[in-house]
């Protein structure tokens, strides 16, 4: 799909990565930020975690 972010690998790689949540977040958070050109405000964030995520990644 054009414009959609790419996942790091095939199913086997993603399943393995999902066993390690910290590693999953490290890989996928960077991919999401790159997809939105570093603008975290464009990302759909769970309301209860929004403040924490914005504090971690900042706003443009």
PDB file of C-alpha atoms in Angstrom:
ATOM      1  CA  UNK A   1       0.000   0.000   0.000  1.00  0.00           C
ATOM      2  CA  UNK A   2       1.471   3.320  -1.035  1.00  0.00           C
ATOM      3  CA  UNK A   3       2.064   5.699   1.879  1.00  0.00           C
ATOM      4  CA  UNK A   4       1.798   3.031   4.584  1.00  0.00           C
ATOM      5  CA  UNK A   5       4.796   2.436   6.867  1.00  0.00           C
ATOM      6  CA  UNK A   6       6.774  -0.720   6.214  1.00  0.00           C
ATOM      7  CA  UNK A   7       7.164  -3.331   8.903  1.00  0.00           C
ATOM      8  CA  UNK A   8      10.666  -4.467   9.873  1.00  0.00           C
ATOM      9  CA  UNK A   9      10.473  -7.973   8.386  1.00  0.00           C
ATOM     10  CA  UNK A  10       8.182 -10.885   7.554  1.00  0.00           C
ATOM     11  CA  UNK A  11       5.858 -12.648   9.963  1.00  0.00           C
ATOM     12  CA  UNK A  12       8.564 -14.731  11.643  1.00  0.00           C
ATOM     13  CA  UNK A  13      10.690 -11.673  12.361  1.00  0.00           C
ATOM     14  CA  UNK A  14       7.775  -9.680  13.744  1.00  0.00           C
ATOM     15  CA  UNK A  15       6.641 -12.538  15.959  1.00  0.00           C
ATOM     16  CA  UNK A  16      10.147 -12.884  17.346  1.00  0.00           C
ATOM     17  CA  UNK A  17      10.419  -9.128  17.849  1.00  0.00           C
ATOM     18  CA  UNK A  18       7.045  -9.088  19.644  1.00  0.00           C
ATOM     19  CA  UNK A  19       8.449 -11.405  22.338  1.00  0.00           C
ATOM     20  CA  UNK A  20      10.631  -8.499  23.448  1.00  0.00           C
ATOM     21  CA  UNK A  21       8.369  -5.463  23.992  1.00  0.00           C
ATOM     22  CA  UNK A  22      11.208  -3.020  24.670  1.00  0.00           C
ATOM     23  CA  UNK A  23      12.916  -4.012  21.439  1.00  0.00           C
ATOM     24  CA  UNK A  24       9.584  -3.837  19.551  1.00  0.00           C
ATOM     25  CA  UNK A  25       9.008  -0.281  20.829  1.00  0.00           C
ATOM     26  CA  UNK A  26      12.552   0.768  19.937  1.00  0.00           C
ATOM     27  CA  UNK A  27      12.181  -0.488  16.371  1.00  0.00           C
ATOM     28  CA  UNK A  28       8.583   0.515  15.708  1.00  0.00           C
ATOM     29  CA  UNK A  29       8.612   3.922  17.433  1.00  0.00           C
ATOM     30  CA  UNK A  30      11.445   5.015  15.137  1.00  0.00           C
ATOM     31  CA  UNK A  31       9.585   3.722  12.085  1.00  0.00           C
ATOM     32  CA  UNK A  32       6.392   5.565  13.040  1.00  0.00           C
ATOM     33  CA  UNK A  33       8.281   8.808  13.675  1.00  0.00           C
ATOM     34  CA  UNK A  34      10.104   8.495  10.361  1.00  0.00           C
ATOM     35  CA  UNK A  35       6.792   7.890   8.581  1.00  0.00           C
ATOM     36  CA  UNK A  36       5.401  11.163   9.947  1.00  0.00           C
ATOM     37  CA  UNK A  37       8.680  13.068   9.389  1.00  0.00           C
ATOM     38  CA  UNK A  38       9.267  13.334  13.143  1.00  0.00           C
ATOM     39  CA  UNK A  39       5.914  14.994  13.956  1.00  0.00           C
ATOM     40  CA  UNK A  40       4.580  12.936  16.867  1.00  0.00           C
ATOM     41  CA  UNK A  41       1.394  15.039  17.010  1.00  0.00           C
ATOM     42  CA  UNK A  42       0.165  13.325  13.819  1.00  0.00           C
ATOM     43  CA  UNK A  43       0.298   9.893  15.463  1.00  0.00           C
ATOM     44  CA  UNK A  44      -2.797   8.324  17.018  1.00  0.00           C
ATOM     45  CA  UNK A  45      -1.761   7.913  20.672  1.00  0.00           C
ATOM     46  CA  UNK A  46      -3.749   6.251  23.431  1.00  0.00           C
ATOM     47  CA  UNK A  47      -5.229   9.179  25.441  1.00  0.00           C
ATOM     48  CA  UNK A  48      -3.972   7.879  28.789  1.00  0.00           C
ATOM     49  CA  UNK A  49      -0.393   7.718  27.485  1.00  0.00           C
ATOM     50  CA  UNK A  50      -0.384  10.845  25.341  1.00  0.00           C
ATOM     51  CA  UNK A  51       1.383  13.142  27.814  1.00  0.00           C
ATOM     52  CA  UNK A  52       4.135  10.605  28.477  1.00  0.00           C
ATOM     53  CA  UNK A  53       4.737   9.986  24.759  1.00  0.00           C
ATOM     54  CA  UNK A  54       4.807  13.693  23.940  1.00  0.00           C
ATOM     55  CA  UNK A  55       7.277  14.273  26.784  1.00  0.00           C
ATOM     56  CA  UNK A  56       9.523  11.517  25.478  1.00  0.00           C
ATOM     57  CA  UNK A  57       9.525  12.466  21.803  1.00  0.00           C
ATOM     58  CA  UNK A  58       8.680  16.169  22.046  1.00  0.00           C
ATOM     59  CA  UNK A  59       6.630  18.197  19.633  1.00  0.00           C
ATOM     60  CA  UNK A  60       7.779  20.013  16.555  1.00  0.00           C
TER      61      UNK A  60
END
